[in-house]
XYZ file of C-alpha atoms in Angstrom:
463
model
C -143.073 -24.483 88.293
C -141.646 -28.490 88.917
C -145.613 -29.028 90.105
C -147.153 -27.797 87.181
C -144.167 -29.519 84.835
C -144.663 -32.964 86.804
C -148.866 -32.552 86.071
C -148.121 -31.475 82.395
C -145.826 -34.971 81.959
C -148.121 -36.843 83.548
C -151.082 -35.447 81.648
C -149.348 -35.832 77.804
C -148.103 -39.414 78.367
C -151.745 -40.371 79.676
C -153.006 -38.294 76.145
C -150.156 -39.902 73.997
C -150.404 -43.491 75.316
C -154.330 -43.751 75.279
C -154.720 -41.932 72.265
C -151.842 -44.345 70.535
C -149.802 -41.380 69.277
C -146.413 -42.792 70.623
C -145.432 -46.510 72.464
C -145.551 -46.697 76.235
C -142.138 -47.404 76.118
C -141.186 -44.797 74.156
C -143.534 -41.818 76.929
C -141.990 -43.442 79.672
C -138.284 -42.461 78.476
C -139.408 -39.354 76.876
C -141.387 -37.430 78.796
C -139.448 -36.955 81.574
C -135.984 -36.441 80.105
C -137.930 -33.541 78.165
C -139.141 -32.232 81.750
C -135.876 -32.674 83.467
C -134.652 -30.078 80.637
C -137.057 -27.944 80.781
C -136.964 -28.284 84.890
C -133.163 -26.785 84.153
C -131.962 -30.339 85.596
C -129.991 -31.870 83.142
C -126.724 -32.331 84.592
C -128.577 -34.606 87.129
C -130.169 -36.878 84.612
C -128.116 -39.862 84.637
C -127.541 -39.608 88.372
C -131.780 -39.682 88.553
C -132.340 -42.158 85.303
C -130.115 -44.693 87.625
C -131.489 -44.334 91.010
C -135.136 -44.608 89.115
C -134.003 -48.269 87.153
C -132.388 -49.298 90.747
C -135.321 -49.307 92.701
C -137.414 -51.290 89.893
C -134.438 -53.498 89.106
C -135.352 -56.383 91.714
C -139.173 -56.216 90.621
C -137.375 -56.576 87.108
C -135.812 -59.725 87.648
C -138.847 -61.286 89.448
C -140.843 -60.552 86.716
C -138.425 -62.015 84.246
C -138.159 -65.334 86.088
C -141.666 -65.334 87.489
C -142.761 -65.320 83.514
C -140.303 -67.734 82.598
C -141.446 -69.898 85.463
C -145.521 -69.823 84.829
C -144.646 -70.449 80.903
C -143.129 -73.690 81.874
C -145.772 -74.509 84.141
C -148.613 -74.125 81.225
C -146.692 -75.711 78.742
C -146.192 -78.614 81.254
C -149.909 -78.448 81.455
C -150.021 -77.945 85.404
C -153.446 -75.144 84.639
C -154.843 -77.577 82.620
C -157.124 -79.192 84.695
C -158.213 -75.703 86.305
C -158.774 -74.704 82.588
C -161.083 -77.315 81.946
C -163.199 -77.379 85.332
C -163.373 -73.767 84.484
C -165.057 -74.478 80.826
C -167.088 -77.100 82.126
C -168.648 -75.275 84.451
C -168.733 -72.132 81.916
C -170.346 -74.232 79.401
C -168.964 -71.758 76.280
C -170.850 -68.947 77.968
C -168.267 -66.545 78.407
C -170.374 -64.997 81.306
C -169.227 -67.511 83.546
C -166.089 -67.703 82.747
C -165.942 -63.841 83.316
C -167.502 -64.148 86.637
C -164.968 -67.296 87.612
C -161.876 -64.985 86.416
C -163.038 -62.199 89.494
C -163.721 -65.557 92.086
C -160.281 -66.626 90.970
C -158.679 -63.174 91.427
C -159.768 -62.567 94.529
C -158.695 -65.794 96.026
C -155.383 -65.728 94.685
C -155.160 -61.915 95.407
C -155.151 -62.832 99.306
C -151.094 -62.991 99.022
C -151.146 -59.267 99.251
C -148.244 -59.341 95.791
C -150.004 -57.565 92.787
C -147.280 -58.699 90.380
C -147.869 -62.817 91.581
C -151.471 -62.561 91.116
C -151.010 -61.062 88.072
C -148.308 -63.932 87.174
C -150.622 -66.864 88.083
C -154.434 -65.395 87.265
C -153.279 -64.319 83.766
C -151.472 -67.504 83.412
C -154.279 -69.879 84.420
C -156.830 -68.394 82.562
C -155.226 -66.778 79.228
C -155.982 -70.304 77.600
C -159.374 -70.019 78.624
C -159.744 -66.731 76.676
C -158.323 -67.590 73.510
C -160.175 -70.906 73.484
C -163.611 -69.013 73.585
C -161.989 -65.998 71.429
C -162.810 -63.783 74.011
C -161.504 -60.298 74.424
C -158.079 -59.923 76.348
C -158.900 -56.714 77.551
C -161.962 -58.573 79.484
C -159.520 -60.969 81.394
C -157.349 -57.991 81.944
C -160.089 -55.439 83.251
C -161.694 -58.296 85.577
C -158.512 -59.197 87.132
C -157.511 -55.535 87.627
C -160.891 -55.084 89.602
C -160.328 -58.024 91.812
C -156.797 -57.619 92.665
C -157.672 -53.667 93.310
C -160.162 -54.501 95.972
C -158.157 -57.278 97.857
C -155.121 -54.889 97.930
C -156.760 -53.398 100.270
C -155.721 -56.506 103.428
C -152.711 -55.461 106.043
C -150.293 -57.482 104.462
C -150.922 -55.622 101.197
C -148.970 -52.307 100.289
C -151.307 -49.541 100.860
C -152.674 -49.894 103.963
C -149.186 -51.281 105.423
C -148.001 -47.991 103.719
C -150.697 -45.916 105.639
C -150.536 -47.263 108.310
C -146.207 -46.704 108.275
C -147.301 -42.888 107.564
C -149.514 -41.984 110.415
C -148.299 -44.202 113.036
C -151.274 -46.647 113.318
C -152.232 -50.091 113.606
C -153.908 -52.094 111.484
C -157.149 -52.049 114.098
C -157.661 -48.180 113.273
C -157.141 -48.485 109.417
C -158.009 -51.744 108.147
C -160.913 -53.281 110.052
C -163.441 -50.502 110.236
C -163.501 -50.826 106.438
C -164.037 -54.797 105.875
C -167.264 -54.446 105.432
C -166.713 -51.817 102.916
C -164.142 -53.853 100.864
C -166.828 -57.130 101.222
C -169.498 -54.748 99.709
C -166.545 -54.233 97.026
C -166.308 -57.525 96.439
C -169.634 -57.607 95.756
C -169.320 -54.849 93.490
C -166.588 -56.608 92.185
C -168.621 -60.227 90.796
C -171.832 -57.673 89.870
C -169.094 -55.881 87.686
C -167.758 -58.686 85.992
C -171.500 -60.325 85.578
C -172.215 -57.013 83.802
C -168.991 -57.415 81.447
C -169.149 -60.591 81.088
C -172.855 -60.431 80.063
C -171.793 -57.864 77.192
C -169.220 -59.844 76.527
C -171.375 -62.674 75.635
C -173.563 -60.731 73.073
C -170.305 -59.854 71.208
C -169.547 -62.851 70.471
C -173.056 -63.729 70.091
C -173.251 -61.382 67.362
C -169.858 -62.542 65.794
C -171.465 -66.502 65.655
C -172.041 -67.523 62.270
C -170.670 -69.348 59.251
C -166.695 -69.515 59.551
C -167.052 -67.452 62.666
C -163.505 -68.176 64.164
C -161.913 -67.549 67.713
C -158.788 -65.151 68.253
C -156.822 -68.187 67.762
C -157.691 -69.020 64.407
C -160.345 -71.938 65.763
C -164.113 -72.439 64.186
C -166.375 -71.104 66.695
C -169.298 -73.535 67.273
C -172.374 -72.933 69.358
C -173.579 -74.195 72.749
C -177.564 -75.277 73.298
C -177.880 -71.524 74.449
C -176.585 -70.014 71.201
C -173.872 -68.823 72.696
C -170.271 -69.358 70.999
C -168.136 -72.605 72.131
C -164.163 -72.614 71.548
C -163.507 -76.288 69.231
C -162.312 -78.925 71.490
C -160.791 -82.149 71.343
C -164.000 -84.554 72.779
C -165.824 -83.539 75.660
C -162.553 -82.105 77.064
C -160.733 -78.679 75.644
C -157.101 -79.272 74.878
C -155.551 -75.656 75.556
C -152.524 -75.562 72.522
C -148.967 -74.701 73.190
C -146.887 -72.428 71.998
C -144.726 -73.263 68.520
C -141.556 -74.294 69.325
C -138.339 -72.881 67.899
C -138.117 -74.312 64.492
C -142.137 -74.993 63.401
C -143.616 -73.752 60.272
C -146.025 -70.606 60.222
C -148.931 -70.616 61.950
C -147.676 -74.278 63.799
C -149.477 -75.067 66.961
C -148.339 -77.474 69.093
C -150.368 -80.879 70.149
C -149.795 -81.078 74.142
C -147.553 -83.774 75.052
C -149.197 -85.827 78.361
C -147.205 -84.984 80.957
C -145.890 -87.974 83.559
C -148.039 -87.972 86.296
C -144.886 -87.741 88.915
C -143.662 -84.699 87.339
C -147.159 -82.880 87.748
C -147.390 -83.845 91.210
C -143.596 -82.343 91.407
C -144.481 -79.612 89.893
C -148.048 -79.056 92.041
C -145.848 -78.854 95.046
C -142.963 -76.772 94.219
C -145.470 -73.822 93.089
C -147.266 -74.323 96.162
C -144.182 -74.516 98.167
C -143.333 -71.286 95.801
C -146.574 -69.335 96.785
C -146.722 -69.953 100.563
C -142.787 -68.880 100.829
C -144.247 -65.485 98.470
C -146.234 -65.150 101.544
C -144.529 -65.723 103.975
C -141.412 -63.719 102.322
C -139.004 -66.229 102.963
C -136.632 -64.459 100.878
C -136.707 -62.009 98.400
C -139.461 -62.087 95.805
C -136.297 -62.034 93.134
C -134.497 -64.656 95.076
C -137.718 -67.139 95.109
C -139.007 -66.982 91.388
C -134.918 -67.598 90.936
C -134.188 -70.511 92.420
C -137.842 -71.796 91.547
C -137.184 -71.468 87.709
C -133.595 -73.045 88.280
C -134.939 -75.855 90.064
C -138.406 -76.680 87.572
C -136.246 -75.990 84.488
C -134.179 -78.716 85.742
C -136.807 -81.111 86.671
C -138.921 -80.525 83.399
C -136.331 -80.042 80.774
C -133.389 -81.835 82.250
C -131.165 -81.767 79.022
C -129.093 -78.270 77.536
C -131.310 -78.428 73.949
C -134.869 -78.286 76.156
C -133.829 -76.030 78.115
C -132.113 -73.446 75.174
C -135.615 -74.312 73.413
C -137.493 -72.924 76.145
C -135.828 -69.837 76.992
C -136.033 -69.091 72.925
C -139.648 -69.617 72.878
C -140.980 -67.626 75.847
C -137.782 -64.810 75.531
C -139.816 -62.835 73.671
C -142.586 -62.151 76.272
C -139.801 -61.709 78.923
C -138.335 -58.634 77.323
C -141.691 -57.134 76.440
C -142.504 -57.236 79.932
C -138.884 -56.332 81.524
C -138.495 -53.200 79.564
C -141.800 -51.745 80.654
C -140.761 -51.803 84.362
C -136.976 -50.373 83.399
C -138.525 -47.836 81.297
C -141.278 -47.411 84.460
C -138.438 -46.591 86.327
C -136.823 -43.907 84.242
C -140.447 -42.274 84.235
C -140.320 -42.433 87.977
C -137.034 -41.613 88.858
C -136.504 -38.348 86.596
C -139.712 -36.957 88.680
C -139.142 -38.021 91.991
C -135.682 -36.581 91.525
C -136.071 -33.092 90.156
C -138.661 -33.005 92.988
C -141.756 -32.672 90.956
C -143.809 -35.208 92.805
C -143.134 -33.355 95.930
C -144.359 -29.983 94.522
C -147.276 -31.904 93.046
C -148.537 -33.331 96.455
C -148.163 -29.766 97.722
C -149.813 -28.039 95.415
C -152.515 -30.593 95.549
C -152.887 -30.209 98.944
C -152.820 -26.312 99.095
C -156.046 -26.258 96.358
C -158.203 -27.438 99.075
C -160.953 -24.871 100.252
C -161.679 -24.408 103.717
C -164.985 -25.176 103.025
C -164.458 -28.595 102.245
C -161.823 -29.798 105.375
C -164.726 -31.189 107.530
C -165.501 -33.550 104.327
C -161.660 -34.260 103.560
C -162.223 -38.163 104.111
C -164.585 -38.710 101.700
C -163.044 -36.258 99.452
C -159.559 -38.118 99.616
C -162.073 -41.511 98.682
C -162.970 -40.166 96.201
C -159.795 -38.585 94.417
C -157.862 -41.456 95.525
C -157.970 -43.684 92.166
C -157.703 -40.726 89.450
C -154.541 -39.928 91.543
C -153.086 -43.027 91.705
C -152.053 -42.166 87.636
C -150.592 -39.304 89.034
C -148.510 -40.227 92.174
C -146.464 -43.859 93.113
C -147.477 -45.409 95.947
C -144.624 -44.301 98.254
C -145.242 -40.492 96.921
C -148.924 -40.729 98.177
C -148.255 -42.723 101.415
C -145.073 -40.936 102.755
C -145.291 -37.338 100.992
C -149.335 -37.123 100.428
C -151.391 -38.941 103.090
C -149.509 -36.791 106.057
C -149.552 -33.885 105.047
C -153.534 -34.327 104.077
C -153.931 -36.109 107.841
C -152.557 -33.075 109.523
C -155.230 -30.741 107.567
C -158.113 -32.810 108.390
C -156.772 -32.938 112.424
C -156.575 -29.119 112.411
C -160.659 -29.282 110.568
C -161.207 -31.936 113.711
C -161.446 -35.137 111.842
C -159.668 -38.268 113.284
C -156.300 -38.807 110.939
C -157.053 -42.511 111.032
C -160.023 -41.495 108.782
C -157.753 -40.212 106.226
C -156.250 -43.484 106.338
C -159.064 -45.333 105.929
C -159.988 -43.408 102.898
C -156.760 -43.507 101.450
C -156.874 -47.683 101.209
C -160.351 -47.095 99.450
C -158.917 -45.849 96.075
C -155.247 -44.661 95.856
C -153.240 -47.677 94.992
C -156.430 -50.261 95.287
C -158.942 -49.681 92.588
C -155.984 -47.437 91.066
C -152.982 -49.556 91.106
C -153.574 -51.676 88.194
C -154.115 -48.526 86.045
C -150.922 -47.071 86.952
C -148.360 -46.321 84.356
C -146.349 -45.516 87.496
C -146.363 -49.157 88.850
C -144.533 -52.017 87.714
C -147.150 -54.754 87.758
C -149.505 -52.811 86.192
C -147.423 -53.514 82.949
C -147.202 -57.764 84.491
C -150.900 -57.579 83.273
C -150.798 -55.881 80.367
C -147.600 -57.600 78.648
C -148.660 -60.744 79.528
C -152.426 -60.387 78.189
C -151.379 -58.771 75.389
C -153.203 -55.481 75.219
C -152.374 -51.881 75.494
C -152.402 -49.666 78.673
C -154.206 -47.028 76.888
C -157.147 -49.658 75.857
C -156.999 -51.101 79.423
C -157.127 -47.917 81.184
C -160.244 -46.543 78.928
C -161.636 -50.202 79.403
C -161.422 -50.737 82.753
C -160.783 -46.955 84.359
C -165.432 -46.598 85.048
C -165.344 -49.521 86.628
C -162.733 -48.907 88.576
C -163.874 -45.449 89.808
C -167.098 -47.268 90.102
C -165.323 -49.462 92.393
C -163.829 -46.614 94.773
C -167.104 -44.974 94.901
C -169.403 -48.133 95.633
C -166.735 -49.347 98.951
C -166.756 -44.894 99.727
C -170.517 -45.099 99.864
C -170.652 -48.334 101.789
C -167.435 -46.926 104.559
C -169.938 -43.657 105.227
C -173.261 -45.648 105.615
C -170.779 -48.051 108.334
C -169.435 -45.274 110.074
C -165.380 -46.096 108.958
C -165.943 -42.877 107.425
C -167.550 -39.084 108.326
C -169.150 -36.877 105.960
């Protein structure tokens, strides 16, 4: 009964969300106060709502000063030089520019944090989109591939998770699949040539007479035909945001930064991103004291700093209350002990027939699943007990392993209603998890069965 409840929650908040009958916010909440009833649990609620918003509160406040930080950084400019490298070299074809957004994933993705390469990709590159009125859901898709592939390193959570399950190290999980994940990369730039390359006939199509961008800017046209974002000269001036107190529609004109502060500013988010690393301290702690100390340095007086915090507060809450309502969703089911029962039940479906292939088969199922389990239910309550049925069929358990990192929590994570930074992408490129999910979800699977197809042909796994 709590098994098939759990897959029935999980199952109408995927059909409400992507189908736009109800908010995310308002499925996350829902849903699984209405199961805890029917589960006969509702004197536990509260005791299960708060445990669920405890374990997402720290990720919370990182994500509300890590936004807070990054929007000072772009309205200081700091991307803008990374912005305009990246358009020179795209030339207005937004091909390229799709194609850079994977490149620059995946090299800020090796920091093994989801939710900071979220922070900083989206960041850095959101101008770029809006300037060539490309789609969001584009910068959002791309980035989800990249990130899902280069979750896959030992410092990143699934395969430290795995690896925590079974006992192992990272020699028996993580490096017979490299060359896997570097045919996934692979995938990964072919993928986003392919998007991009659609992308660039839809705005082709869109070029005309008063054609404008998603900004409100005339669209002109490159040598190629394709569509060019207006810019200021041979350089592209990325806008900022109206400040509190500007008319309708009011754009800002970017104020030149001084060149000390930009150099101040370079260093403490590199200083920032090597001690995210290295986990210094607490994620919380770090985007903390780094907002404290930049707010200072760039808006040294009370008015710029109240200014600020009004003009960006809005995309902190819209971003906050996703993870707090994430955790509701997550706590009412790992409490009435659905996701156990699910991950039991899944298990127990599993013919006989099909043990000696259970590697491939846990590939495979790996990335639809990741909508269905969190990480830590897969990992600790999953991945063993599907390790100890492939030993008994004679398969290594470190095989299980391996094909865990291939798709649950990699190519699925960004997907995930059930994890927090999934909704760091979304909020902060403004589109929907339903139209990111039915965006992105092919590719995705596409992903998981490319670096599957590649681990059999190496040997990291048996059929």
């Amino acid at each position: 009964m709590p098994a098939a409840l759990g897959f029935a929650t999980i199952a109408l908040f995927l059909l409400l969300t992507m189908t736009k009958r109800v908010s995310v916010l308002v499925a996350l909440v829902v849903l699984p106060v209405l199961a805890a009833l029917a589960a006969g649990s509702a004197g536990e609620l509260g005791g299960m709502v708060l445990d669920g918003l405890s374990k997402v509160a720290p990720t919370g406040i990182m994500i509300a000063f890590a936004v807070l930080y990054f929007s000072l950084m772009v309205d200081r400019g700091l991307f803008d030089p990374l912005i305009r490298r990246l358009l020179r070299l795209a030339k207005g074809d937004p091909l390229r520019v799709t194609v850079a957004t994977a490149v620059l994933t995946l090299c800020v993705a090796l920091d093994g944090d989801g939710a900071s390469t979220f922070l900083i990709t989206v960041s850095a590159l959101l101008p770029v989109y809006r300037k060539l009125g490309m789609s969001p859901l584009v910068l959002s898709g791309v980035v989800c591939l990249g990130a899902g592939v280069m979750n896959m390193i030992p410092w990143g959570g699934p395969t430290v998770r795995a690896m925590a399950a079974l006992k192992l190290e990272s020699s028996d999980v993580f490096t017979p699949v490299l060359p896997a994940m570097g045919v996934g990369i692979a995938w990964v730039l072919v993928a986003s040539w392919l998007i991009g390359r659609r992308e660039r006939r839809r705005l082709g199509a869109l070029t005309g007479p008063g054609a404008k961008t998603a900004t409100g800017e005339p669209l002109a046209a490159t040598a190629t035909g394709e569509p060019l974002a207006a810019t200021a000269g041979d350089e592209p001036v990325p806008a900022r945001p109206p400040a509190p107190g500007d008319g309708p529609g009011a754009v800002r004109v970017a104020v030149p930064t001084p060149r000390w502060l930009t150099l101040f500013n370079l260093l403490l988010t590199a200083v920032l991103i090597v001690a995210l690393i290295l986990e210094v301290m607490p994620l919380p702690v770090l985007f903390v004291l780094g907002f404290a100390v930049a707010l200072l340095a760039n808006h040294p007086t009370w008015e710029q700093q109240q200014a600020l915090l009004d003009r960006h507060a809005k995309n902190v809450v819209l971003v906050t209350i996703m993870i707090f309502a994430a955790g509701v969703f997550t706590g009412v089911l790992t409490g009435t002990g659905m996701i156990d029962d699910m991950a039991e039940a899944l298990v127990s479906v599993i013919p006989d027939s099909l043990g000696g292939h259970l590697p491939v088969l846990v590939a495979v199922t790996g990335m639809p699943l990741s909508l269905v389990f969190t990480p830590d239910a897969y990992y600790f309550g999953v991945l063993p007990v599907l390790a100890e049925t492939a030993h008994g069929f004679g398969t290594d358990p470190a095989e299980v392993a391996r094909a865990a990192i291939l798709g649950q929590m990699t190519t699925g994570f960004p997907l995930s209603p059930l994890t927090a930074a999934t909704f760091i992408l979304v909020g902060m490129s403004g589109v929907q998890l339903g139209e990111h999910q039915r965006f992105i979800f092919r590719w995705a699977f596409a992903t998981t069965l490319v670096m599957t197809a590649a681990a059999v042909l190496t040997g990291a796994l048996s059929l």
